[in-house]
Short mmCIF file of C-alpha atoms and ligand atoms in Angstrom, two decimals:
data_model
loop_
_atom_site.label_atom_id
_atom_site.label_comp_id
_atom_site.label_asym_id
_atom_site.label_seq_id
_atom_site.Cartn_x
_atom_site.Cartn_y
_atom_site.Cartn_z
CA MET A 25 98.23 -5.53 -34.33
CA GLY A 26 98.78 -1.86 -33.59
CA LEU A 27 98.80 1.04 -36.03
CA LEU A 28 102.31 1.94 -34.83
CA ASP A 29 103.94 -1.47 -34.45
CA GLY A 30 107.72 -1.22 -34.82
CA ARG A 31 107.78 2.59 -34.73
CA ARG A 32 109.94 4.61 -32.38
CA ALA A 33 108.66 7.82 -30.80
CA LEU A 34 110.37 10.54 -28.76
CA VAL A 35 108.09 12.67 -26.60
CA PHE A 36 109.13 16.05 -25.19
CA GLY A 37 107.06 17.69 -22.44
CA VAL A 38 105.93 15.16 -19.85
CA ALA A 39 105.75 16.89 -16.44
CA ASN A 40 103.32 14.52 -14.70
CA ASP A 41 100.43 12.15 -15.39
CA HIS A 42 98.14 15.06 -16.29
CA SER A 43 100.44 16.24 -19.09
CA ILE A 44 99.11 16.18 -22.65
CA ALA A 45 102.49 14.65 -23.59
CA TRP A 46 101.73 11.71 -21.29
CA GLY A 47 98.28 11.19 -22.87
CA ILE A 48 99.97 11.09 -26.26
CA ALA A 49 102.76 8.76 -25.08
CA ARG A 50 100.27 6.26 -23.68
CA ALA A 51 98.19 6.30 -26.88
CA LEU A 52 101.27 5.78 -29.08
CA HIS A 53 102.41 2.92 -26.84
CA GLU A 54 98.94 1.31 -26.96
CA GLN A 55 99.29 1.17 -30.75
CA GLY A 56 102.64 -0.59 -30.51
CA ALA A 57 105.15 2.27 -30.60
CA GLU A 58 108.29 2.23 -28.47
CA VAL A 59 108.33 5.59 -26.68
CA GLY A 60 111.31 7.57 -25.41
CA PHE A 61 111.03 10.62 -23.19
CA SER A 62 112.76 13.96 -22.72
CA SER A 63 111.88 16.53 -20.10
CA ILE A 64 113.70 19.13 -18.05
CA GLU A 65 116.22 17.52 -15.73
CA SER A 66 114.49 18.42 -12.45
CA LEU A 67 111.41 16.39 -13.48
CA ILE A 68 113.17 13.23 -14.66
CA GLU A 69 113.74 11.11 -11.55
CA LYS A 70 110.64 11.91 -9.54
CA ARG A 71 108.05 12.39 -12.29
CA VAL A 72 109.09 11.15 -15.70
CA ARG A 73 111.02 7.94 -15.00
CA PRO A 74 108.18 6.20 -13.09
CA LEU A 75 105.68 7.04 -15.85
CA ALA A 76 108.08 6.04 -18.62
CA GLU A 77 108.95 2.74 -16.96
CA SER A 78 105.25 1.94 -16.52
CA ILE A 79 105.02 1.60 -20.31
CA GLY A 80 108.35 -0.19 -20.66
CA SER A 81 110.41 2.81 -21.79
CA THR A 82 114.13 2.97 -21.16
CA PHE A 83 115.15 6.05 -23.18
CA ILE A 84 114.72 8.91 -20.69
CA GLU A 85 116.94 11.95 -21.23
CA PRO A 86 116.98 15.48 -19.81
CA CYS A 87 116.68 18.50 -22.07
CA ASP A 88 116.01 22.16 -21.50
CA VAL A 89 115.01 23.29 -24.99
CA GLN A 90 116.62 26.69 -24.41
CA SER A 91 120.00 24.94 -24.67
CA ASP A 92 121.36 23.95 -28.09
CA ASP A 93 123.88 21.71 -26.30
CA GLN A 94 121.21 19.79 -24.43
CA ILE A 95 119.14 19.38 -27.60
CA ARG A 96 122.17 18.03 -29.47
CA THR A 97 122.95 15.64 -26.60
CA VAL A 98 119.46 14.09 -26.61
CA PHE A 99 119.72 13.08 -30.26
CA GLU A 100 123.32 11.93 -29.79
CA ARG A 101 122.09 9.65 -27.01
CA TRP A 102 119.34 8.42 -29.33
CA ARG A 103 122.01 7.45 -31.90
CA GLN A 104 124.12 5.78 -29.18
CA THR A 105 121.07 3.83 -27.98
CA TYR A 106 119.61 2.69 -31.28
CA GLY A 107 122.62 2.84 -33.62
CA ASP A 108 123.69 5.18 -36.38
CA ASP A 109 120.96 4.10 -38.77
CA ALA A 110 118.42 4.48 -35.96
CA SER A 111 115.19 5.96 -37.15
CA LEU A 112 112.94 8.34 -35.28
CA ASP A 113 109.44 7.77 -36.62
CA ILE A 114 107.46 10.08 -34.35
CA LEU A 115 108.62 13.31 -32.69
CA VAL A 116 106.22 14.92 -30.22
CA HIS A 117 106.74 18.52 -29.05
CA ALA A 118 104.37 19.27 -26.17
CA LEU A 119 105.93 22.11 -24.22
CA ALA A 120 105.56 25.83 -23.72
CA PHE A 121 106.59 28.50 -21.28
CA ALA A 122 105.97 32.16 -20.60
CA ARG A 123 106.53 34.17 -17.45
CA ARG A 124 103.50 34.03 -15.24
CA GLU A 125 103.41 37.85 -15.10
CA ASP A 126 102.97 37.82 -18.89
CA LEU A 127 99.87 35.60 -18.64
CA GLU A 128 97.85 38.24 -16.83
CA GLY A 129 96.97 41.86 -17.36
CA GLU A 130 97.44 43.47 -20.74
CA PHE A 131 99.49 42.06 -23.64
CA VAL A 132 100.78 45.57 -24.34
CA ASP A 133 102.82 45.36 -21.13
CA THR A 134 104.86 42.34 -22.29
CA SER A 135 108.57 43.06 -21.83
CA ARG A 136 111.19 42.40 -24.51
CA GLU A 137 112.67 39.64 -22.31
CA GLY A 138 109.29 38.04 -21.63
CA PHE A 139 108.41 38.07 -25.32
CA ALA A 140 111.75 36.55 -26.30
CA LEU A 141 111.51 33.85 -23.61
CA ALA A 142 107.98 32.79 -24.58
CA LEU A 143 108.86 32.60 -28.28
CA ASP A 144 112.16 30.81 -27.62
CA VAL A 145 110.72 28.04 -25.46
CA SER A 146 107.31 27.72 -27.10
CA ALA A 147 108.01 28.24 -30.82
CA TYR A 148 111.72 28.26 -31.73
CA SER A 149 112.24 25.01 -29.81
CA LEU A 150 110.21 23.13 -32.45
CA VAL A 151 112.52 24.39 -35.19
CA ALA A 152 115.62 23.47 -33.18
CA LEU A 153 114.33 19.98 -32.30
CA VAL A 154 113.32 19.22 -35.88
CA ARG A 155 116.70 20.39 -37.23
CA GLU A 156 118.66 18.20 -34.81
CA ALA A 157 116.30 15.26 -35.34
CA ARG A 158 116.41 15.55 -39.11
CA PRO A 159 119.17 12.96 -39.73
CA LEU A 160 117.06 10.43 -37.80
CA LEU A 161 113.78 11.20 -39.56
CA ARG A 162 112.71 8.94 -42.43
CA GLU A 163 110.13 8.77 -45.19
CA GLY A 164 106.89 8.36 -43.23
CA SER A 165 108.14 10.03 -40.04
CA SER A 166 105.71 12.39 -38.33
CA VAL A 167 106.31 15.48 -36.18
CA ILE A 168 103.49 16.65 -33.91
CA THR A 169 103.27 19.80 -31.80
CA LEU A 170 100.58 21.24 -29.52
CA THR A 171 98.91 24.58 -30.03
CA TYR A 172 95.92 26.52 -28.76
CA TYR A 173 93.13 28.68 -30.22
CA GLY A 174 94.69 31.78 -28.61
CA ALA A 175 97.08 31.74 -31.60
CA GLU A 176 94.22 32.83 -33.86
CA LYS A 177 91.80 34.79 -31.70
CA VAL A 178 92.25 36.87 -28.59
CA VAL A 179 91.82 34.82 -25.40
CA ALA A 180 91.93 36.94 -22.24
CA ASN A 181 95.27 36.57 -20.41
CA TYR A 182 96.80 34.18 -22.96
CA ASN A 183 98.67 37.23 -24.24
CA VAL A 184 102.26 36.54 -25.30
CA MET A 185 101.54 32.80 -25.48
CA GLY A 186 99.02 33.56 -28.22
CA VAL A 187 101.75 35.29 -30.20
CA ALA A 188 104.12 32.39 -29.53
CA LYS A 189 101.51 29.86 -30.71
CA ALA A 190 100.91 31.93 -33.87
CA ALA A 191 104.66 31.67 -34.55
CA LEU A 192 104.54 27.95 -33.75
CA GLU A 193 101.67 27.34 -36.21
CA ALA A 194 103.48 29.27 -38.95
CA SER A 195 106.64 27.29 -38.15
CA VAL A 196 104.65 24.07 -38.65
CA ARG A 197 103.80 25.19 -42.19
CA TYR A 198 107.37 26.19 -43.09
CA LEU A 199 108.81 23.01 -41.56
CA ALA A 200 106.22 20.94 -43.44
CA ALA A 201 107.34 22.59 -46.68
CA ASP A 202 111.03 21.95 -45.90
CA LEU A 203 110.62 18.31 -44.90
CA GLY A 204 107.76 17.33 -47.21
CA PRO A 205 110.06 16.39 -50.13
CA ASP A 206 111.65 13.79 -47.82
CA GLY A 207 108.25 12.31 -46.95
CA ILE A 208 108.33 13.75 -43.43
CA ARG A 209 105.12 15.33 -42.12
CA VAL A 210 104.71 18.13 -39.57
CA ASN A 211 101.36 18.94 -37.97
CA ALA A 212 99.88 20.65 -34.91
CA ILE A 213 97.03 19.61 -32.64
CA SER A 214 95.02 22.57 -31.34
CA ALA A 215 93.63 21.28 -28.06
CA GLY A 216 90.79 22.70 -26.03
CA PRO A 217 91.56 23.65 -22.41
CA VAL A 218 92.92 20.78 -20.27
CA ARG A 219 93.63 20.94 -16.53
CA THR A 220 97.39 20.35 -16.62
CA LEU A 221 100.22 21.88 -14.61
CA ALA A 222 100.51 24.53 -17.34
CA ALA A 223 96.91 25.56 -16.70
CA ALA A 224 97.11 25.52 -12.91
CA GLY A 225 96.80 28.90 -11.29
CA ILE A 226 96.04 30.70 -14.56
CA SER A 227 93.62 33.44 -13.60
CA GLY A 228 90.21 32.75 -15.12
CA PHE A 229 91.14 29.26 -16.34
CA LYS A 230 88.66 27.48 -14.06
CA ARG A 231 85.75 29.56 -15.27
CA MET A 232 86.79 29.27 -18.90
CA TYR A 233 87.14 25.50 -18.52
CA GLY A 234 83.63 25.22 -17.08
CA GLU A 235 82.02 27.45 -19.69
CA PHE A 236 83.80 25.63 -22.52
CA ALA A 237 81.67 22.53 -21.93
CA ASP A 238 78.50 24.66 -21.94
CA VAL A 239 79.17 26.14 -25.38
CA ALA A 240 81.34 23.69 -27.35
CA PRO A 241 79.23 21.87 -29.98
CA LEU A 242 79.93 18.48 -28.34
CA ARG A 243 79.07 19.95 -24.88
CA THR A 244 82.12 18.46 -23.22
CA ASN A 245 85.65 19.24 -22.16
CA ILE A 246 88.41 17.31 -23.84
CA SER A 247 90.77 14.81 -22.23
CA THR A 248 94.40 13.92 -22.76
CA GLU A 249 93.08 10.59 -24.13
CA ASP A 250 91.20 12.53 -26.81
CA VAL A 251 94.43 14.26 -27.78
CA GLY A 252 96.27 10.93 -27.68
CA ARG A 253 93.91 9.29 -30.17
CA SER A 254 94.26 12.19 -32.61
CA ALA A 255 98.03 12.00 -32.19
CA VAL A 256 97.88 8.32 -33.20
CA TYR A 257 96.13 9.37 -36.40
CA LEU A 258 98.72 12.08 -37.14
CA ALA A 259 101.60 9.73 -36.28
CA SER A 260 100.31 6.84 -38.38
CA ASP A 261 99.84 6.19 -42.09
CA LEU A 262 96.14 7.00 -41.62
CA SER A 263 97.22 10.62 -42.17
CA ALA A 264 99.83 9.86 -44.86
CA ALA A 265 98.73 12.79 -47.07
CA VAL A 266 98.29 15.33 -44.26
CA THR A 267 101.02 17.88 -43.48
CA GLY A 268 101.32 21.48 -42.34
CA GLU A 269 97.89 21.30 -40.73
CA VAL A 270 96.38 22.47 -37.48
CA HIS A 271 94.04 19.69 -36.33
CA TYR A 272 91.46 20.71 -33.72
CA VAL A 273 90.75 18.51 -30.73
CA ASP A 274 88.37 20.95 -29.10
CA ALA A 275 84.86 19.45 -29.17
CA GLY A 276 84.15 21.85 -32.07
CA PHE A 277 84.67 25.08 -30.12
CA ASN A 278 86.66 26.77 -32.91
CA ILE A 279 83.80 26.61 -35.43
CA LEU A 280 81.61 28.91 -33.37
CA GLY A 281 81.30 32.54 -34.44
CA VAL A 282 79.66 33.72 -31.24
CA PRO A 283 80.26 31.17 -28.47
CA THR A 284 77.10 31.09 -26.34
CA GLY A 285 75.24 28.18 -24.82
CA GLU A 286 72.11 29.00 -26.83
CA SER A 287 72.76 27.14 -30.11
P1 NAD B 306 102.40 20.53 -18.82
O1 NAD B 306 102.75 21.51 -17.76
O2 NAD B 306 102.06 19.17 -18.40
O3 NAD B 306 103.53 20.46 -19.92
C1 NAD B 306 104.32 21.56 -20.28
C2 NAD B 306 105.74 21.05 -20.37
O4 NAD B 306 106.60 22.06 -20.88
C3 NAD B 306 106.31 20.62 -19.02
O5 NAD B 306 106.73 19.28 -19.08
C4 NAD B 306 107.50 21.54 -18.86
O6 NAD B 306 108.57 20.95 -18.17
C5 NAD B 306 107.85 21.80 -20.31
N1 NAD B 306 108.80 22.89 -20.46
C6 NAD B 306 108.64 24.19 -20.12
N2 NAD B 306 109.78 24.87 -20.36
C7 NAD B 306 110.67 23.97 -20.89
C8 NAD B 306 112.02 24.06 -21.34
N3 NAD B 306 112.71 25.20 -21.30
N4 NAD B 306 112.62 22.93 -21.82
C9 NAD B 306 111.94 21.77 -21.85
N5 NAD B 306 110.67 21.62 -21.45
C10 NAD B 306 110.04 22.72 -20.96
O7 NAD B 306 101.18 21.21 -19.62
P2 NAD B 306 100.40 20.78 -20.96
O8 NAD B 306 99.12 21.53 -20.88
O9 NAD B 306 100.40 19.33 -21.11
O10 NAD B 306 101.27 21.47 -22.10
C11 NAD B 306 101.75 20.75 -23.22
C12 NAD B 306 101.53 21.54 -24.51
O11 NAD B 306 100.13 21.60 -24.76
C13 NAD B 306 102.01 22.98 -24.47
O12 NAD B 306 102.55 23.32 -25.75
C14 NAD B 306 100.73 23.76 -24.27
O13 NAD B 306 100.83 25.07 -24.78
C15 NAD B 306 99.79 22.92 -25.09
N6 NAD B 306 98.36 23.13 -24.86
C16 NAD B 306 97.84 23.04 -23.59
C17 NAD B 306 96.48 23.23 -23.37
C18 NAD B 306 95.89 23.19 -21.99
O14 NAD B 306 94.79 23.71 -21.80
N7 NAD B 306 96.53 22.59 -21.01
C19 NAD B 306 95.64 23.48 -24.47
C20 NAD B 306 96.19 23.54 -25.75
C21 NAD B 306 97.55 23.36 -25.94
O1 0WE B 307 99.54 26.91 -23.52
C1 0WE B 307 98.96 26.92 -22.46
C2 0WE B 307 99.68 27.28 -21.18
C3 0WE B 307 101.14 27.49 -21.37
C4 0WE B 307 101.86 28.08 -20.18
C5 0WE B 307 101.44 27.96 -18.86
C6 0WE B 307 102.19 28.53 -17.83
C7 0WE B 307 101.74 28.51 -16.41
C8 0WE B 307 102.91 28.58 -15.45
C9 0WE B 307 103.02 28.76 -20.44
N1 0WE B 307 103.75 29.32 -19.45
C10 0WE B 307 103.36 29.20 -18.18
N2 0WE B 307 104.14 29.79 -17.18
C11 0WE B 307 103.94 29.57 -15.88
O2 0WE B 307 104.63 30.14 -15.02
N3 0WE B 307 97.61 26.65 -22.45
C12 0WE B 307 96.92 26.49 -23.71
C13 0WE B 307 96.79 26.56 -21.22
C14 0WE B 307 96.21 27.92 -20.97
O3 0WE B 307 96.95 28.89 -20.42
C15 0WE B 307 96.17 30.03 -20.39
C16 0WE B 307 94.92 29.75 -20.95
C17 0WE B 307 94.94 28.40 -21.33
C18 0WE B 307 93.84 27.65 -22.00
C19 0WE B 307 96.49 31.30 -19.94
C20 0WE B 307 95.52 32.31 -20.02
C21 0WE B 307 94.28 32.04 -20.56
C22 0WE B 307 93.95 30.76 -21.03
#
């Protein structure tokens, strides 16, 4: 008996087995959900299909979230696969992108193009996915996105991604207000630093990751399994009265006023 028996999930953002999206997909599957996947085309055959098939998934579709056409096609394929009255019970948005040059140096140097790109991929994409998914969403459906503390407070080098995550978190609240009357919930998980592809090669990430475990109240880094278990809560009826929230999976880091290892 799983918490998500009979539910269907669609997960955007698996790049490899370190991806937060993959930790969430596994956790949803463990609780009985049937999980479909969408990632950018170049990742599908080599990376996504083997992972998806390892948990019995057959719905695996490409989508670059910068393309309205590709977004529309994914949900059309969902309808073709599961039928016109097909429900989508869980939608997971776990993707972000900014130019590497905008994740170093000073935020003030962000170009118009770099700003627009980061906000398009990392924030607007949630709005676009939810709009296209809306006919498939039902009373009890749950939308989950991934955010980071850099939305709220300045984190060195996070720069334009912090602004994009602030827009994403505000979008969660407005989407929750729009979809709430239909019984559809929208929430964000604010995860502590995880060593994924998106963190690889970020200047200063390694040091920040190490120091995080020295200062976070629980004195540990967080894992994609930790995020997965919280996603199960947000996807299931356990959180039936929770919407528009940012839920921290960060070993308590965000509660600290002055993060030092002394407390
Ligand atoms: P990841 O590299 O495994 O996943 C990022 C995904 O974004 C990749 O699958 C990539 O293909 C996808 N993506 C980028 N541009 C895209 C586009 N145009 N269309 C479709 N997909 C696109 O890294 P991750 O750390 O698992 O990131 C997942 C989410 O978690 C992101 O929103 C990230 O901001 C967030 N997050 C990460 C951390 C961390 O420390 N790793 C912490 C908090 C939040
Ligand atoms: O959201 C993120 C990272 C998102 C991300 C990562 C990359 C790296 C490769 C977006 N775009 C790109 N573009 C690339 O070319 N995180 C929460 C992880 C992260 O990134 C940081 C962090 C943390 C934590 C960047 C600077 C400082 C801290």
